[in-house]
Short mmCIF file of C-alpha atoms and ligand atoms in Angstrom, two decimals:
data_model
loop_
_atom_site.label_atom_id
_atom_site.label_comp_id
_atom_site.label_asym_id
_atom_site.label_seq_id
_atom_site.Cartn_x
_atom_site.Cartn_y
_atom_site.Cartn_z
CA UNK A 646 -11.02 -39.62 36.75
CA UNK A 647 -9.39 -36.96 34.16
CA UNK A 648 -5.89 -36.15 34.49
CA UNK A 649 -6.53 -32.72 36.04
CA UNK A 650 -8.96 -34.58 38.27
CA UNK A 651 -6.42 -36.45 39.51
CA UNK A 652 -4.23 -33.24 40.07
CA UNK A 653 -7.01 -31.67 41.95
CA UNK A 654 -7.34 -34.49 44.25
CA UNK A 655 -3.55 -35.06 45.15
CA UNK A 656 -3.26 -30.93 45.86
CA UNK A 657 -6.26 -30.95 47.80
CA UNK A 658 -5.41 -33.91 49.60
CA UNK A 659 -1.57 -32.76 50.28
CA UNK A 660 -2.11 -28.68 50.65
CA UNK A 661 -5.76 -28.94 51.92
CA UNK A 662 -7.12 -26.76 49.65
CA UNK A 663 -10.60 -27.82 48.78
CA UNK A 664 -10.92 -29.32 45.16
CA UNK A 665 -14.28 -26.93 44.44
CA UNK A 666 -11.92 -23.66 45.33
CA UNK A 667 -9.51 -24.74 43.13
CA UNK A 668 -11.92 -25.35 40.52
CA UNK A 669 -13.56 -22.30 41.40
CA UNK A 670 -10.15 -20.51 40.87
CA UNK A 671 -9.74 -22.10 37.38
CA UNK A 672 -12.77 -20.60 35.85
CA UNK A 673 -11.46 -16.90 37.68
CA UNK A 674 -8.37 -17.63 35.91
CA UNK A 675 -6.46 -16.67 39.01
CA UNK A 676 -5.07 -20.33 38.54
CA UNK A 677 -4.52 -22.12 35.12
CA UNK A 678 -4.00 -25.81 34.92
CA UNK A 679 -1.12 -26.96 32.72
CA UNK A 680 1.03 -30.51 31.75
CA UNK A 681 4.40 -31.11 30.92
CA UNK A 682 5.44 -34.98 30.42
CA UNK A 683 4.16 -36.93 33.12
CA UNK A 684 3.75 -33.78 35.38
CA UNK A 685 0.34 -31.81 36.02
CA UNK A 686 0.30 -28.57 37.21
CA UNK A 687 -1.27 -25.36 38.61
CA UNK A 688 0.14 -21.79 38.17
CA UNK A 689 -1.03 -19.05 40.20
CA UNK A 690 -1.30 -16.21 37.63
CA UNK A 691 -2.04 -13.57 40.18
CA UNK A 692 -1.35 -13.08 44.17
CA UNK A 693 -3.69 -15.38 45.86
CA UNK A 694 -3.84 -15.57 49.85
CA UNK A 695 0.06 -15.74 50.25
CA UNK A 696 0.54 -17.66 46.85
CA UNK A 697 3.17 -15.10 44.78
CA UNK A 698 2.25 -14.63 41.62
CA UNK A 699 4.03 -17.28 39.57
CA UNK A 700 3.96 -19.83 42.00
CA UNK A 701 3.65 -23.14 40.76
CA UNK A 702 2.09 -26.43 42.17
CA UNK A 703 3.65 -29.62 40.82
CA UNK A 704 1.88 -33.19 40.96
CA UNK A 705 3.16 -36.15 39.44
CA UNK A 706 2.07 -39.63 41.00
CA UNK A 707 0.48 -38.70 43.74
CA UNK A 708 3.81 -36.33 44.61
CA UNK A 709 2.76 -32.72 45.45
CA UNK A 710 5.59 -29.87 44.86
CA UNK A 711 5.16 -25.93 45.79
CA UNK A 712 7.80 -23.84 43.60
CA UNK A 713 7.52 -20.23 45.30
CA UNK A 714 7.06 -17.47 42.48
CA UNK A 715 10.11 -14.98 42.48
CA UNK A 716 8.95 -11.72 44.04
CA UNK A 717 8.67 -8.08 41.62
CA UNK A 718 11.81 -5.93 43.04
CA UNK A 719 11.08 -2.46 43.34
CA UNK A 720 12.63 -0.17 40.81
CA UNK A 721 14.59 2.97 42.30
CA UNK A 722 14.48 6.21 40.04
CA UNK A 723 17.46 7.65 42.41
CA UNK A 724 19.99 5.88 43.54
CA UNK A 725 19.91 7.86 46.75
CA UNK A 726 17.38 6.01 47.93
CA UNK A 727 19.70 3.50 48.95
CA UNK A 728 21.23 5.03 52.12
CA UNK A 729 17.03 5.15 53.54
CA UNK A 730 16.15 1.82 51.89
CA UNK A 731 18.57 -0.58 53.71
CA UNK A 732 20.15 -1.46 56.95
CA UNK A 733 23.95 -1.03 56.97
CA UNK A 734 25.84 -2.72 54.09
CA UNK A 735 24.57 -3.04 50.11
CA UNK A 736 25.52 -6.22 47.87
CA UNK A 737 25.83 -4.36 44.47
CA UNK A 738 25.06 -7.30 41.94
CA UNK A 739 25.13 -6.48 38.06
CA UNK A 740 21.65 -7.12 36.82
CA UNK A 741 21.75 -9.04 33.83
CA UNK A 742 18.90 -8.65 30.78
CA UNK A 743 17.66 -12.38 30.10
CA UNK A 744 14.81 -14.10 31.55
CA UNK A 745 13.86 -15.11 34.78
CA UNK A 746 14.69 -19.24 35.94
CA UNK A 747 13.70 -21.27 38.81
CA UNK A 748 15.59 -24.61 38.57
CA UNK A 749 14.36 -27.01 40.78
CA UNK A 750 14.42 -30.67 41.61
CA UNK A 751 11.12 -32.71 41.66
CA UNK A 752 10.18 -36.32 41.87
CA UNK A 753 14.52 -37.04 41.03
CA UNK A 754 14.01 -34.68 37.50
CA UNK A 755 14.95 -31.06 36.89
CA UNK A 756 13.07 -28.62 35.97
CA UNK A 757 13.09 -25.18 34.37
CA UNK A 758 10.28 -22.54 35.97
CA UNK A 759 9.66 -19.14 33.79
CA UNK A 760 8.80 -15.80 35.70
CA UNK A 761 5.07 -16.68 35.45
CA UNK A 762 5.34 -20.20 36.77
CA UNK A 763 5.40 -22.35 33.43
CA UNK A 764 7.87 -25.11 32.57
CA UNK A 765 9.15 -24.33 29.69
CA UNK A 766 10.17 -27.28 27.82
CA UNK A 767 13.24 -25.65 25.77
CA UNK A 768 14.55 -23.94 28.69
CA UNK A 769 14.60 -27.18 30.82
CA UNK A 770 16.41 -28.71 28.13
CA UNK A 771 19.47 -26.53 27.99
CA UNK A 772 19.91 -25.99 31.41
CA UNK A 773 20.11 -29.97 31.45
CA UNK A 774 22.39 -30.14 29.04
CA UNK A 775 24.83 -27.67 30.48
CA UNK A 776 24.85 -28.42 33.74
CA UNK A 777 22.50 -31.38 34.78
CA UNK A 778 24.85 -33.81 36.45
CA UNK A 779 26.25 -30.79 38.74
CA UNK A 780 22.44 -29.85 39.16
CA UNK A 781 22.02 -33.34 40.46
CA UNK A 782 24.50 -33.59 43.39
CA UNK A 783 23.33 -29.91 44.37
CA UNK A 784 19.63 -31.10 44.82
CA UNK A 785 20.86 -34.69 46.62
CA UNK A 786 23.20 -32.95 48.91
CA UNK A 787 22.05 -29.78 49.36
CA UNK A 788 18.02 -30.95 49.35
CA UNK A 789 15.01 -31.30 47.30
CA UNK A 790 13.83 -27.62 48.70
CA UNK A 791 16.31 -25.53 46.82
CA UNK A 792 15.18 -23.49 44.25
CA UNK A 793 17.97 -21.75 42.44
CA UNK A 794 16.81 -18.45 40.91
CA UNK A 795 18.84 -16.70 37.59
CA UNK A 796 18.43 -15.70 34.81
CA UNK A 797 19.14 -16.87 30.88
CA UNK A 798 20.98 -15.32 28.69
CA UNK A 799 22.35 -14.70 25.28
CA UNK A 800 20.64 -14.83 21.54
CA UNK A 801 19.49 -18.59 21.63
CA UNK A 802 16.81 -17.46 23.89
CA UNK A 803 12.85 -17.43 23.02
CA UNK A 804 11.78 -13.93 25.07
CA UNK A 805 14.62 -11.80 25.58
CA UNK A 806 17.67 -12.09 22.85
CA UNK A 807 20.66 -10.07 24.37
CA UNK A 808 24.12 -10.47 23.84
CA UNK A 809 26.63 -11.17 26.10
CA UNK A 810 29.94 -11.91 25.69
CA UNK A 811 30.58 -14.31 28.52
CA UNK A 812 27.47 -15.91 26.98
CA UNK A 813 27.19 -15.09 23.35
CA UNK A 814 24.26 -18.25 23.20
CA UNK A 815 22.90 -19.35 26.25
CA UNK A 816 23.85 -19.62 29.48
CA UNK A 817 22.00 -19.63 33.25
CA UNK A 818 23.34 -17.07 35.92
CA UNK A 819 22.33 -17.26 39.47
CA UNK A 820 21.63 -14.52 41.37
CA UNK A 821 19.63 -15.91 44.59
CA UNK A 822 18.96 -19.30 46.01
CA UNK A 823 15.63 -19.83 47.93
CA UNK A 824 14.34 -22.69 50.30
CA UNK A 825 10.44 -22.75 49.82
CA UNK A 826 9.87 -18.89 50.21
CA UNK A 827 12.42 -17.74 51.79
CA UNK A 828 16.11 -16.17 50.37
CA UNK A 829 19.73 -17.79 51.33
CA UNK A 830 22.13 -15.02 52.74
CA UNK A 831 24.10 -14.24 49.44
CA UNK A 832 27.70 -15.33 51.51
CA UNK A 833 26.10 -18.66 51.29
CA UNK A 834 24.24 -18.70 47.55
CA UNK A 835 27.93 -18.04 46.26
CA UNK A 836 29.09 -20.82 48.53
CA UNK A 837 26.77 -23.41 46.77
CA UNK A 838 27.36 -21.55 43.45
CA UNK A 839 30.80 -22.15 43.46
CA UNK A 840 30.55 -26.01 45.01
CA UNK A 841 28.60 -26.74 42.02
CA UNK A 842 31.00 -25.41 39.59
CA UNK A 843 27.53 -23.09 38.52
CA UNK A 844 27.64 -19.43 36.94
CA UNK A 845 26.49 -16.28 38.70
CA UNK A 846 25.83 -12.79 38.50
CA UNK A 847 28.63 -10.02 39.00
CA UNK A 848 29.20 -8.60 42.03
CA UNK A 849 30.50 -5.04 41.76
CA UNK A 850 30.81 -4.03 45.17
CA UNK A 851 29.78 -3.99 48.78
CA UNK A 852 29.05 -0.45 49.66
CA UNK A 853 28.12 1.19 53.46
CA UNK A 854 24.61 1.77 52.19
CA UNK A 855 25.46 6.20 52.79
CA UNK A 856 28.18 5.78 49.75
CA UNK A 857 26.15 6.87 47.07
CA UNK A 858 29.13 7.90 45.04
CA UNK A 859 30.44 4.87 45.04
CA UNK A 860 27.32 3.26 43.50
CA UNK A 861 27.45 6.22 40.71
CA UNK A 862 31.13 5.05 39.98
CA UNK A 863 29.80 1.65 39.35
CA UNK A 864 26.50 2.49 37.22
CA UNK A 865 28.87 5.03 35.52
CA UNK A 866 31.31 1.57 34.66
CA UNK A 867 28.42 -0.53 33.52
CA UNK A 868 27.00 2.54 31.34
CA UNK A 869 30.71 2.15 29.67
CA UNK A 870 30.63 -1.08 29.35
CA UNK A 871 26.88 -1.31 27.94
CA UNK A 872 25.49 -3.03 30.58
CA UNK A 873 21.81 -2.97 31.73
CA UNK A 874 21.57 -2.36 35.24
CA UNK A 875 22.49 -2.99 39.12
CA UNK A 876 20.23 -5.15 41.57
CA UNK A 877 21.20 -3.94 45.27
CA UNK A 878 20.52 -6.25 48.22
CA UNK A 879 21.37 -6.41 51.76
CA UNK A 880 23.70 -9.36 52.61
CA UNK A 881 20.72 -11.34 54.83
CA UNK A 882 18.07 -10.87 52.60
CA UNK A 883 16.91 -8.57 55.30
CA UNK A 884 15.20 -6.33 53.64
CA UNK A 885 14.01 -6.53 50.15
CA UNK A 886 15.98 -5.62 46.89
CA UNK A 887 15.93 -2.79 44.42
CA UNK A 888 16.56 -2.60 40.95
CA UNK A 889 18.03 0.38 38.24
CA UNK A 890 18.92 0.30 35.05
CA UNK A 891 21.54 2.50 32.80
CA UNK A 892 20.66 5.05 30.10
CA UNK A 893 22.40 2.52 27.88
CA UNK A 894 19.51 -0.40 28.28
CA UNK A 895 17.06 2.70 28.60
CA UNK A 896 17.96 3.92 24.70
CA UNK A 897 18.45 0.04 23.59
CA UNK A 898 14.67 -0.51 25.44
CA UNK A 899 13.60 2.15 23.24
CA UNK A 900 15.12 1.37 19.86
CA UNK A 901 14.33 -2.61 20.46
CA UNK A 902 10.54 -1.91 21.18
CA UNK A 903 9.98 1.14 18.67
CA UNK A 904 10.69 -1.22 15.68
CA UNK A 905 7.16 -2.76 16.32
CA UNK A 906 5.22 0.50 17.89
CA UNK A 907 2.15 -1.05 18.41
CA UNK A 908 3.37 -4.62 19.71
CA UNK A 909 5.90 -3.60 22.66
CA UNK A 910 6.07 0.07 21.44
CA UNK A 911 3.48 1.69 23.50
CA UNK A 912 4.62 -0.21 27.11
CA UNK A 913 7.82 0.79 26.42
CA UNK A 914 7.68 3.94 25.90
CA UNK A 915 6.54 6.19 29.47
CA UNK A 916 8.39 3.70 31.67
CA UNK A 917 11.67 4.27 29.51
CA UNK A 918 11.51 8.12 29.47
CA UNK A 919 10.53 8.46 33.04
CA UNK A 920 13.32 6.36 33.85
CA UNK A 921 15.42 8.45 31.57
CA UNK A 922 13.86 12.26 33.16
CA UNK A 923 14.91 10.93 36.45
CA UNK A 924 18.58 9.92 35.72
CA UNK A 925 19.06 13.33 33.85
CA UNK A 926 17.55 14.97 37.21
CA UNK A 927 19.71 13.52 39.44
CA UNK A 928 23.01 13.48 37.40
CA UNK A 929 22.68 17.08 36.75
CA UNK A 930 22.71 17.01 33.14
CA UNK A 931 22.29 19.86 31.16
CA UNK A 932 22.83 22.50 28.56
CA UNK A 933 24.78 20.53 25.35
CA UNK A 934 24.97 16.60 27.31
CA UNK A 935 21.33 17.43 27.72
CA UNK A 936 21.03 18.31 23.95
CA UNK A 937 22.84 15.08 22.62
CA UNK A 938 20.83 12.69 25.70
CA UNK A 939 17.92 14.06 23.83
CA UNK A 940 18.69 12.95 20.40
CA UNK A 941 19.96 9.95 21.37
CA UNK A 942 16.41 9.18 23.33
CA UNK A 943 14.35 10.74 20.29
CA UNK A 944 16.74 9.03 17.55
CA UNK A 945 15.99 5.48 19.23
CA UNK A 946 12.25 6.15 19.04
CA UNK A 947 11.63 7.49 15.76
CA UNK A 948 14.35 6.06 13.61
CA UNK A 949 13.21 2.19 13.93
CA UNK A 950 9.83 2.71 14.04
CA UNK A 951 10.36 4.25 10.50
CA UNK A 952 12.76 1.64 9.07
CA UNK A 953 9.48 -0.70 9.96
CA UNK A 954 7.45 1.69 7.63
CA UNK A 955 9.73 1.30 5.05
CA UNK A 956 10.45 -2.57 5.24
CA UNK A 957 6.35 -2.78 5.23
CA UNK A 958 6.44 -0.07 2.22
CA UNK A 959 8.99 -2.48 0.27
CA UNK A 960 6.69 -5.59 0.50
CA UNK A 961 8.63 -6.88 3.50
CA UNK A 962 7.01 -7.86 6.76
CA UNK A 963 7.54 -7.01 10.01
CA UNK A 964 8.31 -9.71 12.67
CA UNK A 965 10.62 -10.89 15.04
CA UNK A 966 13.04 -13.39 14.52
CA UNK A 967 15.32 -15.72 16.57
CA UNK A 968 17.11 -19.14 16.69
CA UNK A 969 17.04 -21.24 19.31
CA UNK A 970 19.49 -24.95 19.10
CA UNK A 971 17.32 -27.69 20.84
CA UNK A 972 18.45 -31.84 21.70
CA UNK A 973 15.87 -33.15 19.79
CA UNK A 974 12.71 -32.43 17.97
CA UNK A 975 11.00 -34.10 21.01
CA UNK A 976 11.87 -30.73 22.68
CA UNK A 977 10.99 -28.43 19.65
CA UNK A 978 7.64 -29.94 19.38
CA UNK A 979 7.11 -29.67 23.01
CA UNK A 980 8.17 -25.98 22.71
CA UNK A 981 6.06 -25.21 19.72
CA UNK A 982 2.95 -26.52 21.78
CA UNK A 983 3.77 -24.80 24.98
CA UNK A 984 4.13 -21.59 23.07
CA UNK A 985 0.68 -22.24 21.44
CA UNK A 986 -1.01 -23.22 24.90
CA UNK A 987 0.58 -19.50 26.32
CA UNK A 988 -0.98 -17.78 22.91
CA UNK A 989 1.91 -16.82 21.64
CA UNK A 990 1.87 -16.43 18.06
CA UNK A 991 5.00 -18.04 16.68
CA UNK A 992 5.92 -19.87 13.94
CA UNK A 993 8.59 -22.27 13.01
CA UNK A 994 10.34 -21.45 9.24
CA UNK A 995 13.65 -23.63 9.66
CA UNK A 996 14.98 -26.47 11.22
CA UNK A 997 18.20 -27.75 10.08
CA UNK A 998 20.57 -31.10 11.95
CA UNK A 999 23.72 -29.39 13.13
CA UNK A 1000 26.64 -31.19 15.28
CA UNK A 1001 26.56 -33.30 18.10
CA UNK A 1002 22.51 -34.33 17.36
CA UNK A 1003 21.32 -31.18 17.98
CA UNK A 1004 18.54 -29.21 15.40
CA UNK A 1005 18.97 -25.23 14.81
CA UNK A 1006 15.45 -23.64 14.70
CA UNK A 1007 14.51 -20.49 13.26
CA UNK A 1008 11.33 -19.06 14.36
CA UNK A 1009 9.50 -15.83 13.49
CA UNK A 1010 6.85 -13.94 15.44
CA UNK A 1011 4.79 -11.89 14.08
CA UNK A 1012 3.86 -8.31 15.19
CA UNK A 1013 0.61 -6.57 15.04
CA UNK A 1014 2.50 -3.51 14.17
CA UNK A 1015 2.68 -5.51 10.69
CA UNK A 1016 -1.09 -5.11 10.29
CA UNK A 1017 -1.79 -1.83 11.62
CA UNK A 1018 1.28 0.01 9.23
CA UNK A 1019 -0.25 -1.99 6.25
CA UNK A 1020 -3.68 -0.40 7.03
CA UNK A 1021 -2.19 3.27 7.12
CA UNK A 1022 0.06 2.95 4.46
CA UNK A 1023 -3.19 2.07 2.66
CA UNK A 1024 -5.51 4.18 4.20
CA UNK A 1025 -3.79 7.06 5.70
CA UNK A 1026 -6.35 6.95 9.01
CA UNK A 1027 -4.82 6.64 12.26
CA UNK A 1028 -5.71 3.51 14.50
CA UNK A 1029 -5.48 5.62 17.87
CA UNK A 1030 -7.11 9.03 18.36
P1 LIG B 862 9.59 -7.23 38.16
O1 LIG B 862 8.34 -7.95 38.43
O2 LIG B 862 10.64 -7.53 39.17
O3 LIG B 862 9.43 -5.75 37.92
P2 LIG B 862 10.41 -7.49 35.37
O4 LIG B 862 10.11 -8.64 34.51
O5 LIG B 862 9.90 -6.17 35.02
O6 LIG B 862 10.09 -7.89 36.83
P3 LIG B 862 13.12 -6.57 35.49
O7 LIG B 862 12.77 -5.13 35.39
O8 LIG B 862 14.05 -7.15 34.52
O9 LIG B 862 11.91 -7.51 35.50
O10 LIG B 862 13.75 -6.75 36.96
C1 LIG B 862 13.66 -7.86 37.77
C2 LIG B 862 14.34 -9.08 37.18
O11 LIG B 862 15.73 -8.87 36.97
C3 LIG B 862 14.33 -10.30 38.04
O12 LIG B 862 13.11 -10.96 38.03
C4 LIG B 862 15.44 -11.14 37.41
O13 LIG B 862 14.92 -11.92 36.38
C5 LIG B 862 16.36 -10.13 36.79
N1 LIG B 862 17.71 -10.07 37.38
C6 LIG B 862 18.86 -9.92 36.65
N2 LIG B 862 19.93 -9.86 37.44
C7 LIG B 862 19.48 -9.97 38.72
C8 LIG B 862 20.13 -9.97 39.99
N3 LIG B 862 21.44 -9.82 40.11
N4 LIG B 862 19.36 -10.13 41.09
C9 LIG B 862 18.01 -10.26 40.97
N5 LIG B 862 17.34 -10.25 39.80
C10 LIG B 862 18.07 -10.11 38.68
MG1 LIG B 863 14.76 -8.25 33.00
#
């Protein structure tokens, strides 16, 4: 019997689900069968009959593991709708610009879970490193069910490089704990949180959910402070969370995904500005702040997408570059594959021994914005009508 065979069997035997659905759901790509170490795995890559998207299903030895995906939050355009959107009281939680973690515990090793369900190999390795023994008594004492949820942060960091300067590299801040699907009350996440000696995300304020001022003071403070956003959430979990983001990450958005207009360019682009005509609505902005919001938004558009022209113009290319400092080159090789198995283009140009055994890896990723300005620049004709 093949290895996925073998998976097949032990989820089908555990979860019930027949082996020729799951099979079935292979070849619709609604599930995709991956391996990490001894572990074999299905992700669900879209909702599936009460399976979130992202949810993962972990087998190793005959040991059968459901890791819940973490569900979308809805994005707010006004903050008004707060006082109709929840019960009585608002946890007003700083949302932090990284990438999405489930850490959980399975078959006695830990394990780092991406937004879309994947172990990633590098990320498991840091989180271990930082905090693996405290990670251990959490999952003995507090069970094998917990899945902590936060997010990753800082520069060493594959998918989103932000800095932070509580976390200038990388670090892992929680900002919900769940048992299977459901959420923890957030008194008790910051219990465990703090037991653990663990990191989490800010909390800026519990607000009556009718003091909308009060949650303009605070966006107005993390718009200051260049911060990207607030996640609001009612104490129990009752009801679910909404997101909303400063003009700050809105102009940094822009000017990040503008350098490569035809990679994240286009995506970017609405979403940002609507977010952005919104904001301006409800704030009231107008006659000269409206003036200098609108440079600032057409400034972070146009002026990196033409220093790409130019760098493309000089014989440079255009790509994206970051480091990330791995344990071993066990881990980078694992990475380099599980990047490759995801198809994402990436490729190593550096790897240099630093202290305490650890390698420093620089790795580019190349843009199809590369390609497309080398074809104007040549041809003058435009790729898109
Ligand atoms: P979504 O599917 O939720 O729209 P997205 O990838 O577009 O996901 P974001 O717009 O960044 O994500 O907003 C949701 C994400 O914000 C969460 O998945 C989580 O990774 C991150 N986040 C940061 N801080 C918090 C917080 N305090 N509470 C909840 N999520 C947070
Ligand atoms: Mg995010």
């Amino acid at each position: 019997m093949s290895r996925i065979d073998e998976v097949l069997e032990s989820v089908s035997k555990t979860l019930g689900l027949e082996k020729d659905l799951m099979k079935d759901l292979l070849n619709r790509r609604v599930l995709r069968y991956m391996e990490y170490r001894d572990i074999g795995y299905l992700v669900f890559r879209r909702e599936w009959r009460g399976f979130r998207e992202g949810t993962s299903i972990l087998v190793d030895s005959g040991n059968v593991k459901v890791v819940h995906g973490y569900p979308s939050i809805q994005r707010i355009l006004l903050l008004k709708a707060m006082q109709t959107h929840f019960i009585d009281k608002v946890v007003v939680e700083e949302k932090m610009d990284g990438y999405n973690v489930r850490v959980v515990s399975f078959n006695g090793r830990i394990l780092a879970l991406t937004r879309g369900g994947y172990i990633c190999p590098y990320t498991t390795a840091r989180i271990i490193d930082l905090y693996g023994e405290a990670l251990a008594r959490l999952f003995k004492n507090e069970g094998e069910d917990i899945v902590l949820c936060g997010e990753v942060v800082g520069e060493e960091n594959p998918y989103v490089q932000h800095y932070y300067p509580e976390a200038p590299l990388f670090d892992y801040f929680i900002f919900d704990v769940m048992v299977g699907e459901n959420f923890m009350p957030i008194s008790r996440r910051d219990e465990i949180v703090s037991k653990y000696g663990l990191r989490q995300v800010r909390k800026l304020g519990i607000l009556q959910k009718d003091d909308v001022n009060s949650l303009m003071e605070i966006v107005n403070k993390l718009e200051r402070a260049g911060r990207e956003g607030v996640v609001l959430k009612d104490p129990m979990h009752r009801v679910k969370p909404l997101k909303y983001t400063t003009t700050y990450i809105h102009i940094n958005d822009l000017e990040l995904g503008m350098k490569y207009p035809f990679d994240e360019g286009r995506g970017f682009l609405f979403s940002r500005i609507l977010r952005e005509i919104w904001k301006i609505y409800e704030e009231k902005i107008s006659g000269k702040e409206l003036e200098e919001r609108a440079k600032r938004i057409g400034l972070a558009i146009l002026k990196p997408a033409i220093e790409s022209i130019k760098r493309v113009e000089e014989g440079k290319a255009v790509y994206e570059e970051y480091t990330l400092r791995v344990p071993s080159i066990k881990v980078l090789d694992e990475f380099m594959e599980y990047m490759d198995k995801l198809g994402v283009n990436i490729a190593l140009v550096q790897v240099t021994p630093i202290e305490n055994n650890y390698y420093k890896a620089r790795i580019i990723k190349m843009k199809q914005t590369d390609l497309e300005y080398r074809r104007i620049l040549k041809t003058g004709y435009s790729p898109i009508d």
